[in-house]
Amino acid sequence: MAPSLFSCMTRPGVAPDTGDRRFVGLKNPTGTTCHMNAVMQALYMTPEFRQALLSCRVGELPQTAKALVSVFSQMQQGGRAVSTKVLSTALRPVYVCTRQQDCHDTWLVLVDQLEESLKGTSQAKLLNELFEGKQLDYVRCHTCGTVTDTRDVFSNLSIAVPNGLAAADSD
């Protein structure tokens, strides 16, 4: 792969650990939290998100955001693998970690819970500022040339993966 694809790893502040500290993983105690752990690791490696969340006063945060701050704080300290039990507990009953799910399901539940959890705090708009985009869809009439456009805000992108490409990657 081209080095430019990994340029985000060379940005200042992306890698949170410096010196002799190493990255730590997340525990998967039930065998069904790997999807949540993947989302947590991606969020932790997003410096703007991690720094904003860790800058919150824990006392002002509701349970979900407080649990995420706890997991991030433990990850930042280094050492042993970190348990995400406090977060999976905070996400109940909306999110159940005893059944197999995927990262997208986890992301949607977590974003909904965090948006609610961050209301009224200094980071109320954090998720929108970092993970929201705008899209312009348009249709042009071939007969008269009239263009009709629709502007949408999105926080998830659907990307079509051709069958041939998906099959080639699974080999």
mmCIF file with all atom_site columns, C-alpha atoms in Angstrom:
data_model
loop_
_atom_site.group_PDB
_atom_site.id
_atom_site.type_symbol
_atom_site.label_atom_id
_atom_site.label_alt_id
_atom_site.label_comp_id
_atom_site.label_asym_id
_atom_site.label_entity_id
_atom_site.label_seq_id
_atom_site.pdbx_PDB_ins_code
_atom_site.Cartn_x
_atom_site.Cartn_y
_atom_site.Cartn_z
_atom_site.occupancy
_atom_site.B_iso_or_equiv
_atom_site.pdbx_formal_charge
_atom_site.auth_seq_id
_atom_site.auth_comp_id
_atom_site.auth_asym_id
_atom_site.auth_atom_id
_atom_site.pdbx_PDB_model_num
ATOM 1   C CA . MET A 1 1   ? 0.000   0.000   0.000   1.00 0.00 ? 1   MET A CA 1
ATOM 2   C CA . ALA A 1 2   ? 1.055   3.541   -0.631  1.00 0.00 ? 2   ALA A CA 1
ATOM 3   C CA . PRO A 1 3   ? 2.522   5.373   2.375   1.00 0.00 ? 3   PRO A CA 1
ATOM 4   C CA . SER A 1 4   ? 0.044   8.228   1.859   1.00 0.00 ? 4   SER A CA 1
ATOM 5   C CA . LEU A 1 5   ? -2.777  5.938   2.997   1.00 0.00 ? 5   LEU A CA 1
ATOM 6   C CA . PHE A 1 6   ? -1.182  5.861   6.421   1.00 0.00 ? 6   PHE A CA 1
ATOM 7   C CA . SER A 1 7   ? -0.343  9.560   6.616   1.00 0.00 ? 7   SER A CA 1
ATOM 8   C CA . CYS A 1 8   ? -2.804  10.026  9.488   1.00 0.00 ? 8   CYS A CA 1
ATOM 9   C CA . MET A 1 9   ? -0.417  8.028   11.673  1.00 0.00 ? 9   MET A CA 1
ATOM 10  C CA . THR A 1 10  ? 2.298   10.636  11.151  1.00 0.00 ? 10  THR A CA 1
ATOM 11  C CA . ARG A 1 11  ? 0.111   13.574  12.214  1.00 0.00 ? 11  ARG A CA 1
ATOM 12  C CA . PRO A 1 12  ? 1.161   15.076  15.523  1.00 0.00 ? 12  PRO A CA 1
ATOM 13  C CA . GLY A 1 13  ? -1.064  13.881  18.324  1.00 0.00 ? 13  GLY A CA 1
ATOM 14  C CA . VAL A 1 14  ? -2.385  10.736  16.635  1.00 0.00 ? 14  VAL A CA 1
ATOM 15  C CA . ALA A 1 15  ? -0.287  8.302   18.589  1.00 0.00 ? 15  ALA A CA 1
ATOM 16  C CA . PRO A 1 16  ? -1.161  9.086   22.219  1.00 0.00 ? 16  PRO A CA 1
ATOM 17  C CA . ASP A 1 17  ? 1.702   7.221   23.828  1.00 0.00 ? 17  ASP A CA 1
ATOM 18  C CA . THR A 1 18  ? 5.237   8.517   23.748  1.00 0.00 ? 18  THR A CA 1
ATOM 19  C CA . GLY A 1 19  ? 8.508   7.404   25.188  1.00 0.00 ? 19  GLY A CA 1
ATOM 20  C CA . ASP A 1 20  ? 8.630   3.902   26.566  1.00 0.00 ? 20  ASP A CA 1
ATOM 21  C CA . ARG A 1 21  ? 4.854   3.474   26.995  1.00 0.00 ? 21  ARG A CA 1
ATOM 22  C CA . ARG A 1 22  ? 3.196   0.994   24.659  1.00 0.00 ? 22  ARG A CA 1
ATOM 23  C CA . PHE A 1 23  ? -0.277  0.763   23.244  1.00 0.00 ? 23  PHE A CA 1
ATOM 24  C CA . VAL A 1 24  ? -2.666  -1.458  25.156  1.00 0.00 ? 24  VAL A CA 1
ATOM 25  C CA . GLY A 1 25  ? -5.491  -3.573  23.892  1.00 0.00 ? 25  GLY A CA 1
ATOM 26  C CA . LEU A 1 26  ? -8.996  -4.122  25.137  1.00 0.00 ? 26  LEU A CA 1
ATOM 27  C CA . LYS A 1 27  ? -10.267 -7.280  26.813  1.00 0.00 ? 27  LYS A CA 1
ATOM 28  C CA . ASN A 1 28  ? -12.936 -9.353  25.082  1.00 0.00 ? 28  ASN A CA 1
ATOM 29  C CA . PRO A 1 29  ? -14.342 -11.257 28.078  1.00 0.00 ? 29  PRO A CA 1
ATOM 30  C CA . THR A 1 30  ? -17.565 -12.536 26.530  1.00 0.00 ? 30  THR A CA 1
ATOM 31  C CA . GLY A 1 31  ? -16.274 -13.260 23.054  1.00 0.00 ? 31  GLY A CA 1
ATOM 32  C CA . THR A 1 32  ? -18.900 -10.910 21.606  1.00 0.00 ? 32  THR A CA 1
ATOM 33  C CA . THR A 1 33  ? -17.401 -7.494  22.340  1.00 0.00 ? 33  THR A CA 1
ATOM 34  C CA . CYS A 1 34  ? -14.766 -7.485  19.590  1.00 0.00 ? 34  CYS A CA 1
ATOM 35  C CA . HIS A 1 35  ? -16.970 -5.169  17.498  1.00 0.00 ? 35  HIS A CA 1
ATOM 36  C CA . MET A 1 36  ? -17.210 -2.681  20.370  1.00 0.00 ? 36  MET A CA 1
ATOM 37  C CA . ASN A 1 37  ? -13.475 -2.926  21.007  1.00 0.00 ? 37  ASN A CA 1
ATOM 38  C CA . ALA A 1 38  ? -12.704 -2.166  17.356  1.00 0.00 ? 38  ALA A CA 1
ATOM 39  C CA . VAL A 1 39  ? -14.855 0.983   17.524  1.00 0.00 ? 39  VAL A CA 1
ATOM 40  C CA . MET A 1 40  ? -13.244 2.017   20.847  1.00 0.00 ? 40  MET A CA 1
ATOM 41  C CA . GLN A 1 41  ? -9.735  1.621   19.428  1.00 0.00 ? 41  GLN A CA 1
ATOM 42  C CA . ALA A 1 42  ? -10.631 3.656   16.327  1.00 0.00 ? 42  ALA A CA 1
ATOM 43  C CA . LEU A 1 43  ? -12.136 6.423   18.468  1.00 0.00 ? 43  LEU A CA 1
ATOM 44  C CA . TYR A 1 44  ? -9.156  6.378   20.831  1.00 0.00 ? 44  TYR A CA 1
ATOM 45  C CA . MET A 1 45  ? -6.811  6.834   17.863  1.00 0.00 ? 45  MET A CA 1
ATOM 46  C CA . THR A 1 46  ? -8.809  9.886   16.714  1.00 0.00 ? 46  THR A CA 1
ATOM 47  C CA . PRO A 1 47  ? -6.870  12.572  18.590  1.00 0.00 ? 47  PRO A CA 1
ATOM 48  C CA . GLU A 1 48  ? -9.530  15.284  18.367  1.00 0.00 ? 48  GLU A CA 1
ATOM 49  C CA . PHE A 1 49  ? -12.133 12.963  19.851  1.00 0.00 ? 49  PHE A CA 1
ATOM 50  C CA . ARG A 1 50  ? -9.872  11.470  22.510  1.00 0.00 ? 50  ARG A CA 1
ATOM 51  C CA . GLN A 1 51  ? -8.533  14.842  23.679  1.00 0.00 ? 51  GLN A CA 1
ATOM 52  C CA . ALA A 1 52  ? -11.969 16.468  23.773  1.00 0.00 ? 52  ALA A CA 1
ATOM 53  C CA . LEU A 1 53  ? -13.466 13.615  25.757  1.00 0.00 ? 53  LEU A CA 1
ATOM 54  C CA . LEU A 1 54  ? -10.557 13.413  28.194  1.00 0.00 ? 54  LEU A CA 1
ATOM 55  C CA . SER A 1 55  ? -10.769 17.185  28.742  1.00 0.00 ? 55  SER A CA 1
ATOM 56  C CA . CYS A 1 56  ? -14.330 16.908  30.110  1.00 0.00 ? 56  CYS A CA 1
ATOM 57  C CA . ARG A 1 57  ? -14.919 17.148  33.821  1.00 0.00 ? 57  ARG A CA 1
ATOM 58  C CA . VAL A 1 58  ? -16.009 13.642  34.700  1.00 0.00 ? 58  VAL A CA 1
ATOM 59  C CA . GLY A 1 59  ? -18.474 14.956  37.283  1.00 0.00 ? 59  GLY A CA 1
ATOM 60  C CA . GLU A 1 60  ? -20.509 16.731  34.585  1.00 0.00 ? 60  GLU A CA 1
ATOM 61  C CA . LEU A 1 61  ? -20.837 13.617  32.433  1.00 0.00 ? 61  LEU A CA 1
ATOM 62  C CA . PRO A 1 62  ? -23.689 11.121  32.412  1.00 0.00 ? 62  PRO A CA 1
ATOM 63  C CA . GLN A 1 63  ? -22.990 7.386   32.592  1.00 0.00 ? 63  GLN A CA 1
ATOM 64  C CA . THR A 1 64  ? -22.139 6.557   28.934  1.00 0.00 ? 64  THR A CA 1
ATOM 65  C CA . ALA A 1 65  ? -19.652 9.393   28.426  1.00 0.00 ? 65  ALA A CA 1
ATOM 66  C CA . LYS A 1 66  ? -18.187 8.811   31.887  1.00 0.00 ? 66  LYS A CA 1
ATOM 67  C CA . ALA A 1 67  ? -17.660 5.124   31.043  1.00 0.00 ? 67  ALA A CA 1
ATOM 68  C CA . LEU A 1 68  ? -15.915 5.997   27.774  1.00 0.00 ? 68  LEU A CA 1
ATOM 69  C CA . VAL A 1 69  ? -13.658 8.489   29.570  1.00 0.00 ? 69  VAL A CA 1
ATOM 70  C CA . SER A 1 70  ? -12.798 5.754   32.068  1.00 0.00 ? 70  SER A CA 1
ATOM 71  C CA . VAL A 1 71  ? -11.821 3.314   29.298  1.00 0.00 ? 71  VAL A CA 1
ATOM 72  C CA . PHE A 1 72  ? -9.780  5.985   27.465  1.00 0.00 ? 72  PHE A CA 1
ATOM 73  C CA . SER A 1 73  ? -8.014  7.022   30.680  1.00 0.00 ? 73  SER A CA 1
ATOM 74  C CA . GLN A 1 74  ? -6.989  3.436   31.385  1.00 0.00 ? 74  GLN A CA 1
ATOM 75  C CA . MET A 1 75  ? -5.802  2.997   27.792  1.00 0.00 ? 75  MET A CA 1
ATOM 76  C CA . GLN A 1 76  ? -3.726  6.167   28.073  1.00 0.00 ? 76  GLN A CA 1
ATOM 77  C CA . GLN A 1 77  ? -2.046  4.939   31.257  1.00 0.00 ? 77  GLN A CA 1
ATOM 78  C CA . GLY A 1 78  ? -0.721  1.901   29.435  1.00 0.00 ? 78  GLY A CA 1
ATOM 79  C CA . GLY A 1 79  ? 0.093   -1.370  31.090  1.00 0.00 ? 79  GLY A CA 1
ATOM 80  C CA . ARG A 1 80  ? -2.385  -4.229  30.827  1.00 0.00 ? 80  ARG A CA 1
ATOM 81  C CA . ALA A 1 81  ? -5.320  -4.764  28.494  1.00 0.00 ? 81  ALA A CA 1
ATOM 82  C CA . VAL A 1 82  ? -8.312  -2.657  29.511  1.00 0.00 ? 82  VAL A CA 1
ATOM 83  C CA . SER A 1 83  ? -11.779 -4.003  30.269  1.00 0.00 ? 83  SER A CA 1
ATOM 84  C CA . THR A 1 84  ? -14.718 -2.402  28.456  1.00 0.00 ? 84  THR A CA 1
ATOM 85  C CA . LYS A 1 85  ? -17.237 -3.830  30.933  1.00 0.00 ? 85  LYS A CA 1
ATOM 86  C CA . VAL A 1 86  ? -17.986 -0.378  32.375  1.00 0.00 ? 86  VAL A CA 1
ATOM 87  C CA . LEU A 1 87  ? -18.940 0.825   28.881  1.00 0.00 ? 87  LEU A CA 1
ATOM 88  C CA . SER A 1 88  ? -21.021 -2.221  27.919  1.00 0.00 ? 88  SER A CA 1
ATOM 89  C CA . THR A 1 89  ? -22.850 -1.867  31.242  1.00 0.00 ? 89  THR A CA 1
ATOM 90  C CA . ALA A 1 90  ? -23.503 1.841   30.580  1.00 0.00 ? 90  ALA A CA 1
ATOM 91  C CA . LEU A 1 91  ? -24.950 1.049   27.143  1.00 0.00 ? 91  LEU A CA 1
ATOM 92  C CA . ARG A 1 92  ? -27.527 -1.431  28.505  1.00 0.00 ? 92  ARG A CA 1
ATOM 93  C CA . PRO A 1 93  ? -30.413 -2.038  27.869  1.00 0.00 ? 93  PRO A CA 1
ATOM 94  C CA . VAL A 1 94  ? -30.084 -0.307  24.477  1.00 0.00 ? 94  VAL A CA 1
ATOM 95  C CA . TYR A 1 95  ? -27.063 -2.363  23.529  1.00 0.00 ? 95  TYR A CA 1
ATOM 96  C CA . VAL A 1 96  ? -26.597 -6.008  24.410  1.00 0.00 ? 96  VAL A CA 1
ATOM 97  C CA . CYS A 1 97  ? -23.087 -7.429  24.196  1.00 0.00 ? 97  CYS A CA 1
ATOM 98  C CA . THR A 1 98  ? -24.184 -11.043 24.522  1.00 0.00 ? 98  THR A CA 1
ATOM 99  C CA . ARG A 1 99  ? -25.099 -11.416 20.857  1.00 0.00 ? 99  ARG A CA 1
ATOM 100 C CA . GLN A 1 100 ? -22.936 -11.052 17.788  1.00 0.00 ? 100 GLN A CA 1
ATOM 101 C CA . GLN A 1 101 ? -23.125 -7.632  16.131  1.00 0.00 ? 101 GLN A CA 1
ATOM 102 C CA . ASP A 1 102 ? -20.956 -5.610  13.796  1.00 0.00 ? 102 ASP A CA 1
ATOM 103 C CA . CYS A 1 103 ? -18.985 -2.398  14.169  1.00 0.00 ? 103 CYS A CA 1
ATOM 104 C CA . HIS A 1 104 ? -21.588 -0.328  12.352  1.00 0.00 ? 104 HIS A CA 1
ATOM 105 C CA . ASP A 1 105 ? -24.316 -1.406  14.786  1.00 0.00 ? 105 ASP A CA 1
ATOM 106 C CA . THR A 1 106 ? -22.004 -0.550  17.659  1.00 0.00 ? 106 THR A CA 1
ATOM 107 C CA . TRP A 1 107 ? -21.138 2.827   16.135  1.00 0.00 ? 107 TRP A CA 1
ATOM 108 C CA . LEU A 1 108 ? -24.801 3.806   15.681  1.00 0.00 ? 108 LEU A CA 1
ATOM 109 C CA . VAL A 1 109 ? -25.767 2.889   19.245  1.00 0.00 ? 109 VAL A CA 1
ATOM 110 C CA . LEU A 1 110 ? -22.683 4.538   20.730  1.00 0.00 ? 110 LEU A CA 1
ATOM 111 C CA . VAL A 1 111 ? -23.169 7.780   18.783  1.00 0.00 ? 111 VAL A CA 1
ATOM 112 C CA . ASP A 1 112 ? -26.830 7.983   19.835  1.00 0.00 ? 112 ASP A CA 1
ATOM 113 C CA . GLN A 1 113 ? -25.923 7.348   23.471  1.00 0.00 ? 113 GLN A CA 1
ATOM 114 C CA . LEU A 1 114 ? -22.984 9.774   23.435  1.00 0.00 ? 114 LEU A CA 1
ATOM 115 C CA . GLU A 1 115 ? -24.990 12.546  21.779  1.00 0.00 ? 115 GLU A CA 1
ATOM 116 C CA . GLU A 1 116 ? -27.545 12.236  24.554  1.00 0.00 ? 116 GLU A CA 1
ATOM 117 C CA . SER A 1 117 ? -24.836 11.897  27.190  1.00 0.00 ? 117 SER A CA 1
ATOM 118 C CA . LEU A 1 118 ? -22.925 15.002  26.041  1.00 0.00 ? 118 LEU A CA 1
ATOM 119 C CA . LYS A 1 119 ? -25.958 17.339  25.885  1.00 0.00 ? 119 LYS A CA 1
ATOM 120 C CA . GLY A 1 120 ? -25.434 20.280  28.187  1.00 0.00 ? 120 GLY A CA 1
ATOM 121 C CA . THR A 1 121 ? -21.673 19.749  28.437  1.00 0.00 ? 121 THR A CA 1
ATOM 122 C CA . SER A 1 122 ? -18.796 21.654  26.875  1.00 0.00 ? 122 SER A CA 1
ATOM 123 C CA . GLN A 1 123 ? -18.560 18.890  24.251  1.00 0.00 ? 123 GLN A CA 1
ATOM 124 C CA . ALA A 1 124 ? -22.235 18.847  23.217  1.00 0.00 ? 124 ALA A CA 1
ATOM 125 C CA . LYS A 1 125 ? -21.413 19.331  19.513  1.00 0.00 ? 125 LYS A CA 1
ATOM 126 C CA . LEU A 1 126 ? -18.292 17.146  19.436  1.00 0.00 ? 126 LEU A CA 1
ATOM 127 C CA . LEU A 1 127 ? -19.735 14.256  17.435  1.00 0.00 ? 127 LEU A CA 1
ATOM 128 C CA . ASN A 1 128 ? -21.328 16.543  14.844  1.00 0.00 ? 128 ASN A CA 1
ATOM 129 C CA . GLU A 1 129 ? -18.166 18.592  14.431  1.00 0.00 ? 129 GLU A CA 1
ATOM 130 C CA . LEU A 1 130 ? -15.951 15.541  13.949  1.00 0.00 ? 130 LEU A CA 1
ATOM 131 C CA . PHE A 1 131 ? -18.102 12.961  12.218  1.00 0.00 ? 131 PHE A CA 1
ATOM 132 C CA . GLU A 1 132 ? -20.730 14.818  10.225  1.00 0.00 ? 132 GLU A CA 1
ATOM 133 C CA . GLY A 1 133 ? -20.504 15.792  6.582   1.00 0.00 ? 133 GLY A CA 1
ATOM 134 C CA . LYS A 1 134 ? -22.628 17.371  3.876   1.00 0.00 ? 134 LYS A CA 1
ATOM 135 C CA . GLN A 1 135 ? -23.625 15.835  0.605   1.00 0.00 ? 135 GLN A CA 1
ATOM 136 C CA . LEU A 1 136 ? -25.209 17.307  -2.517  1.00 0.00 ? 136 LEU A CA 1
ATOM 137 C CA . ASP A 1 137 ? -27.328 15.020  -4.679  1.00 0.00 ? 137 ASP A CA 1
ATOM 138 C CA . TYR A 1 138 ? -28.645 16.310  -7.967  1.00 0.00 ? 138 TYR A CA 1
ATOM 139 C CA . VAL A 1 139 ? -30.786 15.179  -10.852 1.00 0.00 ? 139 VAL A CA 1
ATOM 140 C CA . ARG A 1 140 ? -30.593 16.760  -14.299 1.00 0.00 ? 140 ARG A CA 1
ATOM 141 C CA . CYS A 1 141 ? -33.522 16.395  -16.692 1.00 0.00 ? 141 CYS A CA 1
ATOM 142 C CA . HIS A 1 142 ? -32.227 15.228  -20.068 1.00 0.00 ? 142 HIS A CA 1
ATOM 143 C CA . THR A 1 143 ? -35.156 16.902  -21.833 1.00 0.00 ? 143 THR A CA 1
ATOM 144 C CA . CYS A 1 144 ? -35.188 20.437  -20.423 1.00 0.00 ? 144 CYS A CA 1
ATOM 145 C CA . GLY A 1 145 ? -31.857 20.566  -18.591 1.00 0.00 ? 145 GLY A CA 1
ATOM 146 C CA . THR A 1 146 ? -33.419 21.530  -15.255 1.00 0.00 ? 146 THR A CA 1
ATOM 147 C CA . VAL A 1 147 ? -31.295 20.558  -12.278 1.00 0.00 ? 147 VAL A CA 1
ATOM 148 C CA . THR A 1 148 ? -32.885 19.696  -8.960  1.00 0.00 ? 148 THR A CA 1
ATOM 149 C CA . ASP A 1 149 ? -30.589 19.296  -5.989  1.00 0.00 ? 149 ASP A CA 1
ATOM 150 C CA . THR A 1 150 ? -30.935 18.050  -2.453  1.00 0.00 ? 150 THR A CA 1
ATOM 151 C CA . ARG A 1 151 ? -28.500 18.856  0.327   1.00 0.00 ? 151 ARG A CA 1
ATOM 152 C CA . ASP A 1 152 ? -28.186 16.276  3.062   1.00 0.00 ? 152 ASP A CA 1
ATOM 153 C CA . VAL A 1 153 ? -26.217 15.989  6.263   1.00 0.00 ? 153 VAL A CA 1
ATOM 154 C CA . PHE A 1 154 ? -24.746 12.565  6.942   1.00 0.00 ? 154 PHE A CA 1
ATOM 155 C CA . SER A 1 155 ? -22.813 10.792  9.656   1.00 0.00 ? 155 SER A CA 1
ATOM 156 C CA . ASN A 1 156 ? -22.542 7.432   7.885   1.00 0.00 ? 156 ASN A CA 1
ATOM 157 C CA . LEU A 1 157 ? -21.431 6.692   4.359   1.00 0.00 ? 157 LEU A CA 1
ATOM 158 C CA . SER A 1 158 ? -22.664 3.703   2.441   1.00 0.00 ? 158 SER A CA 1
ATOM 159 C CA . ILE A 1 159 ? -20.052 2.409   0.078   1.00 0.00 ? 159 ILE A CA 1
ATOM 160 C CA . ALA A 1 160 ? -20.913 -0.165  -2.538  1.00 0.00 ? 160 ALA A CA 1
ATOM 161 C CA . VAL A 1 161 ? -18.303 -2.916  -2.786  1.00 0.00 ? 161 VAL A CA 1
ATOM 162 C CA . PRO A 1 162 ? -18.464 -4.794  -6.084  1.00 0.00 ? 162 PRO A CA 1
ATOM 163 C CA . ASN A 1 163 ? -18.889 -8.557  -5.704  1.00 0.00 ? 163 ASN A CA 1
ATOM 164 C CA . GLY A 1 164 ? -15.647 -9.320  -7.520  1.00 0.00 ? 164 GLY A CA 1
ATOM 165 C CA . LEU A 1 165 ? -13.625 -7.095  -5.191  1.00 0.00 ? 165 LEU A CA 1
ATOM 166 C CA . ALA A 1 166 ? -15.189 -8.518  -2.034  1.00 0.00 ? 166 ALA A CA 1
ATOM 167 C CA . ALA A 1 167 ? -14.522 -12.075 -3.238  1.00 0.00 ? 167 ALA A CA 1
ATOM 168 C CA . ALA A 1 168 ? -10.901 -11.250 -4.102  1.00 0.00 ? 168 ALA A CA 1
ATOM 169 C CA . ASP A 1 169 ? -10.281 -9.834  -0.621  1.00 0.00 ? 169 ASP A CA 1
ATOM 170 C CA . SER A 1 170 ? -11.603 -12.962 1.100   1.00 0.00 ? 170 SER A CA 1
ATOM 171 C CA . ASP A 1 171 ? -8.935  -15.201 -0.488  1.00 0.00 ? 171 ASP A CA 1
#
